[in-house]
mmCIF file of C-alpha atoms and ligand atoms in Angstrom:
data_model
loop_
_atom_site.group_PDB
_atom_site.id
_atom_site.type_symbol
_atom_site.label_atom_id
_atom_site.label_comp_id
_atom_site.label_asym_id
_atom_site.label_seq_id
_atom_site.Cartn_x
_atom_site.Cartn_y
_atom_site.Cartn_z
ATOM 1 C CA MET A 1 -40.167 -75.636 4.433
ATOM 2 C CA ASN A 2 -41.124 -75.427 8.282
ATOM 3 C CA THR A 3 -40.081 -72.159 9.941
ATOM 4 C CA ASP A 4 -37.108 -73.941 11.572
ATOM 5 C CA SER A 5 -35.681 -74.848 8.378
ATOM 6 C CA MET A 6 -36.235 -71.733 6.647
ATOM 7 C CA ASP A 7 -34.386 -69.964 9.613
ATOM 8 C CA HIS A 8 -31.451 -72.326 9.641
ATOM 9 C CA ASN A 9 -30.944 -71.976 5.647
ATOM 10 C CA LEU A 10 -31.342 -67.897 6.140
ATOM 11 C CA SER A 11 -28.344 -68.249 8.337
ATOM 12 C CA LYS A 12 -26.325 -70.497 6.102
ATOM 13 C CA TYR A 13 -27.162 -68.081 3.285
ATOM 14 C CA ALA A 14 -26.083 -65.029 5.300
ATOM 15 C CA GLU A 15 -22.687 -66.827 6.410
ATOM 16 C CA LEU A 16 -22.150 -67.764 2.597
ATOM 17 C CA ALA A 17 -22.595 -64.323 1.167
ATOM 18 C CA VAL A 18 -20.494 -62.761 3.857
ATOM 19 C CA ARG A 19 -17.559 -65.268 4.023
ATOM 20 C CA VAL A 20 -17.576 -66.399 0.480
ATOM 21 C CA GLY A 21 -19.714 -63.851 -1.448
ATOM 22 C CA VAL A 22 -17.909 -60.338 -0.493
ATOM 23 C CA ASN A 23 -15.195 -62.497 1.631
ATOM 24 C CA LEU A 24 -15.503 -59.815 4.192
ATOM 25 C CA GLN A 25 -12.177 -58.863 5.933
ATOM 26 C CA LYS A 26 -11.674 -57.468 9.632
ATOM 27 C CA GLY A 27 -11.677 -53.938 9.708
ATOM 28 C CA GLN A 28 -13.953 -53.421 6.531
ATOM 29 C CA THR A 29 -17.269 -51.704 6.442
ATOM 30 C CA LEU A 30 -19.803 -53.869 4.823
ATOM 31 C CA VAL A 31 -22.356 -51.842 2.660
ATOM 32 C CA VAL A 32 -25.579 -53.473 2.290
ATOM 33 C CA ASN A 33 -28.311 -52.546 -0.257
ATOM 34 C CA ALA A 34 -31.370 -54.618 0.731
ATOM 35 C CA PRO A 35 -35.167 -54.670 0.347
ATOM 36 C CA ILE A 36 -37.172 -54.208 3.084
ATOM 37 C CA GLN A 37 -38.631 -57.566 3.068
ATOM 38 C CA ALA A 38 -34.766 -58.983 3.822
ATOM 39 C CA VAL A 39 -34.816 -57.843 7.177
ATOM 40 C CA GLU A 40 -34.101 -61.150 8.817
ATOM 41 C CA LEU A 41 -31.543 -62.047 6.507
ATOM 42 C CA VAL A 42 -29.747 -58.481 6.587
ATOM 43 C CA ARG A 43 -29.696 -58.809 10.549
ATOM 44 C CA LYS A 44 -27.948 -62.330 10.255
ATOM 45 C CA ILE A 45 -25.591 -60.764 7.744
ATOM 46 C CA ALA A 46 -24.830 -57.798 10.051
ATOM 47 C CA LYS A 47 -24.245 -60.211 13.042
ATOM 48 C CA ILE A 48 -21.821 -62.355 11.224
ATOM 49 C CA ALA A 49 -19.917 -59.281 9.724
ATOM 50 C CA TYR A 50 -19.525 -57.804 13.129
ATOM 51 C CA GLU A 51 -18.260 -61.270 14.347
ATOM 52 C CA ILE A 52 -15.513 -61.260 11.543
ATOM 53 C CA GLY A 53 -14.485 -57.868 12.746
ATOM 54 C CA ALA A 54 -16.455 -55.418 10.314
ATOM 55 C CA LYS A 55 -15.717 -51.639 11.235
ATOM 56 C CA ASN A 56 -19.272 -50.996 10.584
ATOM 57 C CA VAL A 57 -22.142 -52.405 8.658
ATOM 58 C CA HIS A 58 -24.087 -49.672 6.467
ATOM 59 C CA VAL A 59 -27.601 -50.829 5.316
ATOM 60 C CA GLU A 60 -29.387 -48.776 2.348
ATOM 61 C CA TRP A 61 -33.183 -50.080 2.432
ATOM 62 C CA ASN A 62 -35.356 -50.061 -0.823
ATOM 63 C CA ASP A 63 -39.210 -50.667 -1.085
ATOM 64 C CA ASP A 64 -40.882 -51.483 -4.622
ATOM 65 C CA ASP A 65 -43.832 -49.622 -3.356
ATOM 66 C CA LEU A 66 -42.176 -46.561 -2.881
ATOM 67 C CA THR A 67 -40.411 -46.652 -6.199
ATOM 68 C CA ALA A 68 -43.336 -47.125 -7.831
ATOM 69 C CA LEU A 69 -44.976 -44.423 -6.295
ATOM 70 C CA LYS A 70 -42.064 -42.258 -7.224
ATOM 71 C CA TYR A 71 -42.237 -43.122 -10.800
ATOM 72 C CA LYS A 72 -46.174 -42.340 -10.650
ATOM 73 C CA LEU A 73 -45.946 -39.125 -8.847
ATOM 74 C CA ALA A 74 -42.721 -37.371 -8.658
ATOM 75 C CA PRO A 75 -42.112 -34.387 -11.081
ATOM 76 C CA ASP A 76 -39.754 -35.053 -14.245
ATOM 77 C CA GLU A 77 -36.792 -33.245 -12.614
ATOM 78 C CA ALA A 78 -36.486 -35.998 -9.672
ATOM 79 C CA PHE A 79 -35.223 -38.322 -12.545
ATOM 80 C CA THR A 80 -32.580 -35.916 -13.547
ATOM 81 C CA GLU A 81 -30.743 -35.419 -10.373
ATOM 82 C CA TYR A 82 -28.933 -37.896 -8.149
ATOM 83 C CA PRO A 83 -27.952 -37.207 -4.621
ATOM 84 C CA MET A 84 -24.091 -36.442 -5.056
ATOM 85 C CA TRP A 85 -23.152 -37.247 -1.260
ATOM 86 C CA ARG A 86 -24.455 -40.683 -1.878
ATOM 87 C CA ALA A 87 -22.533 -41.167 -5.076
ATOM 88 C CA GLN A 88 -19.327 -39.638 -3.410
ATOM 89 C CA GLY A 89 -19.743 -41.919 -0.363
ATOM 90 C CA MET A 90 -19.962 -45.068 -2.495
ATOM 91 C CA GLU A 91 -17.124 -44.118 -4.532
ATOM 92 C CA GLN A 92 -14.790 -43.518 -1.580
ATOM 93 C CA TRP A 93 -15.577 -46.719 -0.005
ATOM 94 C CA SER A 94 -14.916 -48.520 -3.330
ATOM 95 C CA SER A 95 -11.677 -46.599 -4.389
ATOM 96 C CA THR A 96 -10.076 -47.324 -0.969
ATOM 97 C CA GLY A 97 -11.268 -50.690 -0.789
ATOM 98 C CA GLU A 98 -12.503 -49.773 2.663
ATOM 99 C CA GLY A 99 -15.973 -51.080 1.750
ATOM 100 C CA ALA A 100 -17.189 -54.348 0.561
ATOM 101 C CA PHE A 101 -20.442 -54.324 -1.216
ATOM 102 C CA LEU A 102 -23.550 -56.754 -0.802
ATOM 103 C CA THR A 103 -26.402 -56.029 -2.800
ATOM 104 C CA ILE A 104 -29.432 -58.004 -2.368
ATOM 105 C CA LEU A 105 -31.835 -58.301 -5.072
ATOM 106 C CA SER A 106 -35.627 -59.264 -5.144
ATOM 107 C CA PRO A 107 -36.877 -58.529 -8.388
ATOM 108 C CA ASN A 108 -40.575 -57.623 -9.258
ATOM 109 C CA PRO A 109 -40.559 -58.334 -13.024
ATOM 110 C CA ASP A 110 -43.492 -56.237 -13.682
ATOM 111 C CA LEU A 111 -43.220 -53.263 -11.075
ATOM 112 C CA LEU A 112 -42.901 -50.562 -13.827
ATOM 113 C CA LYS A 113 -44.840 -51.975 -16.785
ATOM 114 C CA ASP A 114 -47.066 -49.090 -16.886
ATOM 115 C CA ILE A 115 -44.447 -46.314 -16.590
ATOM 116 C CA ASP A 116 -43.216 -44.428 -19.448
ATOM 117 C CA PRO A 117 -40.096 -46.322 -20.501
ATOM 118 C CA LYS A 118 -38.875 -42.466 -21.033
ATOM 119 C CA ARG A 119 -38.822 -41.868 -17.407
ATOM 120 C CA VAL A 120 -37.330 -44.973 -16.489
ATOM 121 C CA ALA A 121 -34.395 -44.634 -18.898
ATOM 122 C CA THR A 122 -33.839 -41.153 -17.691
ATOM 123 C CA ALA A 123 -33.523 -42.229 -14.132
ATOM 124 C CA THR A 124 -31.223 -45.033 -15.034
ATOM 125 C CA LYS A 125 -29.259 -43.030 -17.159
ATOM 126 C CA THR A 126 -28.904 -40.235 -14.246
ATOM 127 C CA ALA A 127 -28.036 -43.045 -11.631
ATOM 128 C CA SER A 128 -25.317 -44.633 -13.999
ATOM 129 C CA THR A 129 -24.030 -41.376 -14.821
ATOM 130 C CA ALA A 130 -23.566 -40.269 -10.950
ATOM 131 C CA LEU A 131 -22.257 -43.748 -9.893
ATOM 132 C CA GLN A 132 -19.594 -44.046 -13.194
ATOM 133 C CA LYS A 133 -16.628 -44.109 -10.848
ATOM 134 C CA HIS A 134 -18.079 -46.418 -8.218
ATOM 135 C CA ARG A 135 -18.982 -48.878 -10.940
ATOM 136 C CA ALA A 136 -15.666 -48.660 -12.762
ATOM 137 C CA ASN A 137 -14.027 -49.441 -9.100
ATOM 138 C CA SER A 138 -16.390 -52.351 -8.761
ATOM 139 C CA MET A 139 -15.806 -53.579 -12.426
ATOM 140 C CA SER A 140 -12.050 -53.625 -11.888
ATOM 141 C CA TYR A 141 -12.206 -55.301 -8.702
ATOM 142 C CA ARG A 142 -10.666 -52.562 -6.857
ATOM 143 C CA ALA A 143 -13.413 -53.452 -4.066
ATOM 144 C CA ARG A 144 -15.028 -56.670 -3.470
ATOM 145 C CA TRP A 145 -18.856 -56.735 -3.870
ATOM 146 C CA CYS A 146 -21.506 -59.761 -4.182
ATOM 147 C CA LEU A 147 -24.912 -59.901 -5.743
ATOM 148 C CA ILE A 148 -27.503 -62.321 -4.050
ATOM 149 C CA SER A 149 -31.295 -62.733 -4.290
ATOM 150 C CA VAL A 150 -34.223 -63.050 -1.807
ATOM 151 C CA ALA A 151 -37.788 -64.497 -2.977
ATOM 152 C CA ASN A 152 -40.740 -61.837 -2.862
ATOM 153 C CA GLU A 153 -44.595 -62.823 -3.607
ATOM 154 C CA ALA A 154 -44.853 -60.772 -7.208
ATOM 155 C CA TRP A 155 -41.280 -62.874 -8.180
ATOM 156 C CA ALA A 156 -42.623 -66.017 -6.949
ATOM 157 C CA ALA A 157 -46.007 -65.556 -8.849
ATOM 158 C CA LYS A 158 -44.178 -64.736 -12.050
ATOM 159 C CA VAL A 159 -42.059 -67.848 -11.867
ATOM 160 C CA PHE A 160 -44.899 -70.024 -10.530
ATOM 161 C CA PRO A 161 -48.198 -68.684 -12.023
ATOM 162 C CA SER A 162 -50.105 -72.055 -11.435
ATOM 163 C CA LEU A 163 -49.296 -72.237 -7.818
ATOM 164 C CA PRO A 164 -51.148 -70.639 -4.704
ATOM 165 C CA LEU A 165 -48.794 -67.736 -3.672
ATOM 166 C CA GLU A 166 -47.728 -69.100 -0.462
ATOM 167 C CA GLU A 167 -46.509 -72.326 -2.346
ATOM 168 C CA ALA A 168 -44.981 -70.085 -5.064
ATOM 169 C CA VAL A 169 -43.001 -68.420 -2.636
ATOM 170 C CA GLU A 170 -41.701 -71.694 -0.682
ATOM 171 C CA GLN A 171 -40.898 -72.980 -3.807
ATOM 172 C CA LEU A 172 -38.963 -69.966 -4.800
ATOM 173 C CA TRP A 173 -36.936 -69.984 -1.624
ATOM 174 C CA ALA A 174 -36.135 -73.715 -1.970
ATOM 175 C CA PHE A 175 -34.702 -73.018 -5.446
ATOM 176 C CA VAL A 176 -32.791 -69.849 -4.436
ATOM 177 C CA PHE A 177 -31.148 -72.349 -1.925
ATOM 178 C CA LYS A 178 -30.410 -75.071 -4.201
ATOM 179 C CA ALA A 179 -28.957 -72.822 -6.978
ATOM 180 C CA THR A 180 -26.720 -71.249 -4.394
ATOM 181 C CA ARG A 181 -25.925 -74.679 -2.744
ATOM 182 C CA VAL A 182 -27.133 -73.476 0.730
ATOM 183 C CA ASP A 183 -29.379 -76.730 0.822
ATOM 184 C CA LEU A 184 -26.129 -78.810 0.976
ATOM 185 C CA GLY A 185 -24.716 -79.916 4.118
ATOM 186 C CA ASP A 186 -21.453 -77.866 4.133
ATOM 187 C CA PRO A 187 -22.141 -74.941 1.295
ATOM 188 C CA ILE A 188 -18.652 -73.417 2.110
ATOM 189 C CA GLN A 189 -16.973 -76.318 0.738
ATOM 190 C CA ALA A 190 -19.303 -76.907 -2.006
ATOM 191 C CA TRP A 191 -18.312 -73.085 -3.093
ATOM 192 C CA ASN A 192 -14.650 -74.141 -3.132
ATOM 193 C CA ASP A 193 -15.226 -77.318 -5.245
ATOM 194 C CA HIS A 194 -17.459 -75.462 -7.507
ATOM 195 C CA ASN A 195 -14.879 -72.551 -7.785
ATOM 196 C CA ASP A 196 -12.160 -75.066 -8.821
ATOM 197 C CA GLU A 197 -14.329 -76.552 -11.378
ATOM 198 C CA LEU A 198 -14.865 -73.282 -12.960
ATOM 199 C CA HIS A 199 -11.137 -72.217 -12.920
ATOM 200 C CA ARG A 200 -10.236 -75.467 -14.888
ATOM 201 C CA LYS A 201 -12.567 -74.332 -17.676
ATOM 202 C CA VAL A 202 -11.166 -71.014 -17.449
ATOM 203 C CA ASN A 203 -7.326 -72.310 -17.379
ATOM 204 C CA TYR A 204 -8.286 -74.313 -20.709
ATOM 205 C CA LEU A 205 -9.973 -71.186 -22.469
ATOM 206 C CA ASN A 206 -7.102 -68.810 -21.426
ATOM 207 C CA ALA A 207 -4.249 -71.583 -22.512
ATOM 208 C CA LYS A 208 -5.935 -71.650 -26.062
ATOM 209 C CA GLN A 209 -6.299 -67.657 -26.839
ATOM 210 C CA TYR A 210 -8.857 -68.190 -29.502
ATOM 211 C CA ARG A 211 -9.053 -65.318 -31.861
ATOM 212 C CA LYS A 212 -12.602 -65.669 -32.654
ATOM 213 C CA LEU A 213 -15.901 -67.651 -31.607
ATOM 214 C CA ILE A 214 -18.612 -68.360 -34.044
ATOM 215 C CA TYR A 215 -22.097 -68.891 -32.544
ATOM 216 C CA THR A 216 -24.785 -71.214 -34.511
ATOM 217 C CA ALA A 217 -28.424 -71.854 -33.279
ATOM 218 C CA PRO A 218 -31.989 -70.998 -34.616
ATOM 219 C CA GLY A 219 -32.087 -67.577 -35.612
ATOM 220 C CA THR A 220 -28.196 -67.129 -34.619
ATOM 221 C CA ASN A 221 -25.338 -66.626 -36.745
ATOM 222 C CA LEU A 222 -22.620 -64.718 -34.996
ATOM 223 C CA THR A 223 -18.916 -64.283 -35.211
ATOM 224 C CA ILE A 224 -17.327 -62.498 -32.181
ATOM 225 C CA GLY A 225 -13.568 -61.485 -32.394
ATOM 226 C CA LEU A 226 -11.504 -61.789 -28.989
ATOM 227 C CA PRO A 227 -8.881 -58.980 -28.322
ATOM 228 C CA ASP A 228 -5.406 -60.130 -27.862
ATOM 229 C CA LYS A 229 -4.406 -61.073 -24.197
ATOM 230 C CA HIS A 230 -7.959 -61.835 -23.680
ATOM 231 C CA VAL A 231 -8.678 -63.118 -20.010
ATOM 232 C CA TRP A 232 -11.179 -65.791 -19.273
ATOM 233 C CA LEU A 233 -12.748 -65.391 -15.694
ATOM 234 C CA GLY A 234 -15.062 -67.420 -13.560
ATOM 235 C CA GLY A 235 -16.014 -68.485 -10.147
ATOM 236 C CA SER A 236 -14.201 -66.529 -7.454
ATOM 237 C CA LYS A 237 -11.252 -64.174 -8.657
ATOM 238 C CA PRO A 238 -8.946 -61.912 -6.503
ATOM 239 C CA ALA A 239 -9.697 -58.154 -5.975
ATOM 240 C CA GLN A 240 -6.698 -55.770 -6.117
ATOM 241 C CA ASP A 241 -5.601 -56.673 -2.585
ATOM 242 C CA GLU A 242 -5.285 -60.254 -4.042
ATOM 243 C CA VAL A 243 -8.272 -61.558 -1.554
ATOM 244 C CA PRO A 244 -10.862 -63.728 -3.649
ATOM 245 C CA PHE A 245 -14.474 -63.129 -3.892
ATOM 246 C CA ASN A 246 -17.530 -64.304 -5.650
ATOM 247 C CA PRO A 247 -19.281 -61.402 -7.276
ATOM 248 C CA ASN A 248 -22.598 -63.441 -8.068
ATOM 249 C CA MET A 249 -24.517 -66.238 -6.358
ATOM 250 C CA PRO A 250 -25.275 -68.231 -7.888
ATOM 251 C CA THR A 251 -22.629 -68.359 -10.769
ATOM 252 C CA GLU A 252 -22.188 -70.874 -13.364
ATOM 253 C CA GLU A 253 -20.716 -68.749 -16.139
ATOM 254 C CA VAL A 254 -17.228 -68.414 -17.272
ATOM 255 C CA PHE A 255 -16.821 -65.032 -19.444
ATOM 256 C CA THR A 256 -14.372 -62.909 -21.196
ATOM 257 C CA MET A 257 -14.679 -59.617 -23.420
ATOM 258 C CA PRO A 258 -15.068 -59.423 -27.335
ATOM 259 C CA HIS A 259 -13.294 -57.095 -29.307
ATOM 260 C CA LYS A 260 -15.736 -54.137 -29.569
ATOM 261 C CA ASP A 261 -15.279 -53.614 -33.398
ATOM 262 C CA GLU A 262 -15.375 -57.145 -34.335
ATOM 263 C CA ILE A 263 -18.779 -58.717 -34.075
ATOM 264 C CA ASP A 264 -20.849 -59.495 -37.094
ATOM 265 C CA GLY A 265 -23.947 -61.300 -37.719
ATOM 266 C CA VAL A 266 -27.447 -61.706 -35.893
ATOM 267 C CA VAL A 267 -28.124 -63.133 -32.578
ATOM 268 C CA ARG A 268 -31.484 -64.029 -31.060
ATOM 269 C CA SER A 269 -32.379 -64.010 -27.433
ATOM 270 C CA THR A 270 -33.773 -66.985 -25.715
ATOM 271 C CA LYS A 271 -34.813 -65.887 -22.450
ATOM 272 C CA PRO A 272 -37.091 -62.822 -21.659
ATOM 273 C CA LEU A 273 -34.875 -59.879 -20.120
ATOM 274 C CA ASN A 274 -36.189 -58.219 -17.046
ATOM 275 C CA TYR A 275 -34.677 -54.839 -17.362
ATOM 276 C CA GLY A 276 -35.149 -52.744 -14.555
ATOM 277 C CA GLY A 277 -38.840 -53.389 -13.919
ATOM 278 C CA THR A 278 -39.755 -53.979 -17.905
ATOM 279 C CA VAL A 279 -39.513 -57.218 -19.643
ATOM 280 C CA ILE A 280 -37.896 -57.431 -23.128
ATOM 281 C CA ASP A 281 -38.805 -60.743 -24.899
ATOM 282 C CA ASN A 282 -38.096 -62.340 -28.369
ATOM 283 C CA PHE A 283 -35.819 -59.962 -29.662
ATOM 284 C CA SER A 284 -33.031 -60.025 -31.889
ATOM 285 C CA LEU A 285 -29.832 -58.047 -32.926
ATOM 286 C CA THR A 286 -27.954 -57.521 -35.908
ATOM 287 C CA PHE A 287 -24.255 -56.450 -35.814
ATOM 288 C CA GLU A 288 -21.780 -55.224 -38.126
ATOM 289 C CA LYS A 289 -18.271 -54.330 -37.324
ATOM 290 C CA GLY A 290 -19.169 -54.470 -33.393
ATOM 291 C CA ARG A 291 -22.216 -52.093 -33.600
ATOM 292 C CA VAL A 292 -25.847 -52.968 -33.466
ATOM 293 C CA THR A 293 -27.413 -51.787 -36.835
ATOM 294 C CA GLY A 294 -30.504 -53.706 -36.729
ATOM 295 C CA MET A 295 -33.108 -54.688 -33.725
ATOM 296 C CA THR A 296 -36.536 -56.292 -33.529
ATOM 297 C CA ALA A 297 -38.383 -57.267 -30.224
ATOM 298 C CA GLU A 298 -41.705 -58.652 -29.853
ATOM 299 C CA GLN A 299 -41.953 -57.096 -26.280
ATOM 300 C CA GLY A 300 -40.444 -54.265 -24.774
ATOM 301 C CA GLU A 301 -38.988 -52.793 -27.996
ATOM 302 C CA GLU A 302 -39.364 -49.172 -26.770
ATOM 303 C CA THR A 303 -37.363 -49.908 -23.576
ATOM 304 C CA LEU A 304 -34.741 -51.862 -25.670
ATOM 305 C CA GLN A 305 -34.315 -48.890 -27.974
ATOM 306 C CA HIS A 306 -33.573 -46.562 -24.849
ATOM 307 C CA LEU A 307 -31.347 -48.889 -23.850
ATOM 308 C CA LEU A 308 -29.137 -49.076 -26.921
ATOM 309 C CA ASP A 309 -29.519 -45.342 -27.279
ATOM 310 C CA THR A 310 -27.736 -44.976 -23.795
ATOM 311 C CA ASP A 311 -24.404 -44.154 -25.468
ATOM 312 C CA GLU A 312 -22.406 -45.317 -28.271
ATOM 313 C CA GLY A 313 -21.083 -48.248 -26.115
ATOM 314 C CA ALA A 314 -24.496 -49.354 -25.197
ATOM 315 C CA ARG A 315 -24.835 -50.646 -29.125
ATOM 316 C CA ARG A 316 -21.666 -52.834 -28.626
ATOM 317 C CA LEU A 317 -20.840 -55.651 -26.653
ATOM 318 C CA GLY A 318 -19.010 -55.878 -23.355
ATOM 319 C CA GLU A 319 -19.099 -59.692 -22.208
ATOM 320 C CA VAL A 320 -19.259 -62.964 -23.675
ATOM 321 C CA ALA A 321 -20.209 -65.725 -21.252
ATOM 322 C CA LEU A 322 -20.464 -69.213 -21.554
ATOM 323 C CA VAL A 323 -22.891 -71.451 -19.391
ATOM 324 C CA PRO A 324 -23.560 -75.173 -20.134
ATOM 325 C CA PHE A 325 -27.447 -75.799 -21.090
ATOM 326 C CA HIS A 326 -27.325 -78.274 -18.464
ATOM 327 C CA SER A 327 -26.727 -76.427 -15.255
ATOM 328 C CA PRO A 328 -28.640 -76.813 -11.984
ATOM 329 C CA ILE A 329 -30.597 -73.443 -12.775
ATOM 330 C CA SER A 330 -31.316 -74.663 -16.493
ATOM 331 C CA ASP A 331 -32.596 -77.955 -15.717
ATOM 332 C CA SER A 332 -35.088 -76.587 -13.709
ATOM 333 C CA ASN A 333 -36.569 -75.587 -16.923
ATOM 334 C CA LEU A 334 -37.923 -72.134 -15.215
ATOM 335 C CA ILE A 335 -37.759 -68.785 -16.197
ATOM 336 C CA PHE A 336 -36.910 -66.189 -13.456
ATOM 337 C CA PHE A 337 -37.220 -62.688 -14.715
ATOM 338 C CA ASN A 338 -34.239 -62.289 -12.962
ATOM 339 C CA THR A 339 -30.839 -61.912 -14.639
ATOM 340 C CA LEU A 340 -28.833 -63.322 -11.801
ATOM 341 C CA PHE A 341 -30.564 -66.446 -12.072
ATOM 342 C CA ASP A 342 -31.348 -66.409 -15.918
ATOM 343 C CA GLU A 343 -27.757 -65.593 -17.149
ATOM 344 C CA ASN A 344 -26.472 -68.524 -15.226
ATOM 345 C CA ALA A 345 -28.891 -71.050 -17.234
ATOM 346 C CA SER A 346 -27.671 -70.017 -20.580
ATOM 347 C CA ASN A 347 -24.664 -68.613 -22.675
ATOM 348 C CA HIS A 348 -25.203 -65.087 -22.640
ATOM 349 C CA LEU A 349 -23.825 -61.604 -23.858
ATOM 350 C CA ALA A 350 -23.693 -58.184 -22.558
ATOM 351 C CA LEU A 351 -24.426 -54.822 -24.290
ATOM 352 C CA GLY A 352 -22.026 -52.154 -22.787
ATOM 353 C CA GLN A 353 -19.216 -51.802 -20.279
ATOM 354 C CA ALA A 354 -16.581 -54.726 -20.804
ATOM 355 C CA TYR A 355 -14.631 -55.576 -17.424
ATOM 356 C CA PRO A 356 -11.116 -54.237 -17.646
ATOM 357 C CA THR A 357 -10.194 -57.367 -15.766
ATOM 358 C CA ASN A 358 -10.924 -59.538 -18.787
ATOM 359 C CA ILE A 359 -7.991 -58.214 -20.589
ATOM 360 C CA GLU A 360 -4.319 -58.473 -19.339
ATOM 361 C CA GLY A 361 -3.299 -55.081 -17.734
ATOM 362 C CA GLY A 362 -6.636 -53.646 -18.505
ATOM 363 C CA THR A 363 -7.193 -52.306 -14.925
ATOM 364 C CA GLY A 364 -4.027 -49.756 -15.563
ATOM 365 C CA MET A 365 -5.394 -48.660 -18.918
ATOM 366 C CA SER A 366 -6.617 -45.113 -19.585
ATOM 367 C CA LYS A 367 -9.756 -44.849 -21.530
ATOM 368 C CA GLU A 368 -7.739 -44.291 -24.831
ATOM 369 C CA GLU A 369 -5.741 -47.580 -24.432
ATOM 370 C CA LEU A 370 -8.766 -49.549 -23.533
ATOM 371 C CA ALA A 371 -10.222 -48.407 -26.874
ATOM 372 C CA GLU A 372 -7.072 -48.948 -28.697
ATOM 373 C CA HIS A 373 -7.349 -52.800 -27.334
ATOM 374 C CA GLY A 374 -10.886 -53.102 -28.439
ATOM 375 C CA VAL A 375 -12.285 -52.614 -25.032
ATOM 376 C CA ASN A 376 -15.914 -51.360 -24.600
ATOM 377 C CA THR A 377 -16.944 -48.402 -22.531
ATOM 378 C CA SER A 378 -20.435 -47.642 -21.539
ATOM 379 C CA LEU A 379 -22.406 -46.210 -18.826
ATOM 380 C CA THR A 380 -24.345 -49.581 -19.101
ATOM 381 C CA HIS A 381 -23.908 -53.272 -18.707
ATOM 382 C CA VAL A 382 -26.875 -55.204 -19.400
ATOM 383 C CA ASP A 383 -26.487 -59.412 -19.728
ATOM 384 C CA PHE A 384 -29.051 -61.101 -22.067
ATOM 385 C CA MET A 385 -29.632 -64.864 -22.668
ATOM 386 C CA VAL A 386 -28.990 -66.318 -26.267
ATOM 387 C CA GLY A 387 -28.150 -69.788 -25.107
ATOM 388 C CA SER A 388 -30.182 -73.152 -26.004
ATOM 389 C CA ALA A 389 -29.925 -76.876 -26.597
ATOM 390 C CA GLU A 390 -29.487 -76.127 -30.338
ATOM 391 C CA MET A 391 -26.338 -73.654 -29.751
ATOM 392 C CA ASP A 392 -22.980 -74.882 -31.042
ATOM 393 C CA ILE A 393 -19.887 -72.721 -30.630
ATOM 394 C CA ASP A 394 -16.530 -72.966 -32.422
ATOM 395 C CA GLY A 395 -13.385 -71.390 -31.355
ATOM 396 C CA VAL A 396 -10.939 -70.445 -34.300
ATOM 397 C CA THR A 397 -7.413 -70.718 -33.288
ATOM 398 C CA ALA A 398 -4.438 -68.136 -34.190
ATOM 399 C CA ASP A 399 -3.767 -70.591 -37.123
ATOM 400 C CA GLY A 400 -7.533 -70.578 -38.137
ATOM 401 C CA ARG A 401 -8.185 -73.906 -37.295
ATOM 402 C CA ASN A 402 -12.121 -74.514 -35.986
ATOM 403 C CA GLU A 403 -12.130 -76.354 -32.483
ATOM 404 C CA PRO A 404 -15.496 -77.342 -30.804
ATOM 405 C CA ILE A 405 -16.072 -75.461 -27.536
ATOM 406 C CA PHE A 406 -20.081 -76.281 -27.246
ATOM 407 C CA ARG A 407 -21.952 -78.717 -29.074
ATOM 408 C CA ASN A 408 -25.995 -78.819 -28.491
ATOM 409 C CA GLY A 409 -25.812 -76.392 -25.757
ATOM 410 C CA ASN A 410 -22.997 -77.742 -23.901
ATOM 411 C CA TRP A 411 -19.251 -78.106 -23.208
ATOM 412 C CA ALA A 412 -17.445 -80.078 -26.081
ATOM 413 C CA PHE A 413 -14.252 -80.499 -24.561
HETATM 414 ZN ZN1 ZN B 501 -22.382 -62.766 -17.120
HETATM 415 ZN ZN1 ZN B 502 -22.563 -59.281 -17.225
#
């Protein structure tokens, strides 16, 4: 990519993130969370936001080197307190719908590999506890939000270890633009078509109201009960004010919530999971009545253990997502060590909090009502990949018939 086409693609990316991703409306404040290397993109985003009529663009910067330095040198108590003024500010913006939240990820999969996993677990739990209400607002679509990614050297080197660094970064950018359809002539129209396609899948599955899903693949034999009146979602969805947004770019998934007490069997991961700077790989989870009762991992076992120990809900599932094995990301045959990409190349599940929007009336339910309906609650929500070309999935209808949903990793209807 020459400098001109890079600049042109960045402009298209910024436009897409603001207009289709968060779908910023006049008078809103755009809250951007970004790594310092994304400064050019963030400036373009801010310009478009103000042109649309944003009241304010609030940017919070982060820097991997500062993060690593803190984990190495700060005293333990730095990880047990979270600035409440920040938590309250985020909460205010998300509960009133005044804010739209754009998060720019730029993963460094090995950033924290030499740090004590316990320190990282403490920091993660402290932040999720402080931001609990803000996250609940986001997960019930009270506010519009979107996640996108930008390339960086550490990430590029991990995805393309055999390429010279400069070329690896260029390849990764090209892939980010391809997966988000930025490389097409009219990305906004391409996203409208893509959303239509995902909505067709969603409508089919919602009409079926399967009672159970049965997963079979090498190392996987899992039954997942679905609650009454579960709702499949995919692509763009309306926020509480009915204005649609696309929470993830890229996105290839359609997803719903499992019944938190009705998961039995064993499931094996098929891609490494980058959990906040530590890689967990080749792991297996055994479920009984919805709860993880056994676990093995070839890499990152201690980190996985900390994740499961976050709270009771972290041992149960909150999301079941279907992604065909033949998707633009999957066909690249690359492993991205970035869940936003890897989850969109593979069937996946999530440990932890369910989206209340995945059940009829869920956003209005109390904590007790959610539990009664089989909705899992937790401080955490972590997607992990289980799909492969060998995976079959059946849906079990209300009258007990099995119907194919996936065969050999792809849609069967
Ligand atoms: Zn997902
Ligand atoms: Zn998820």
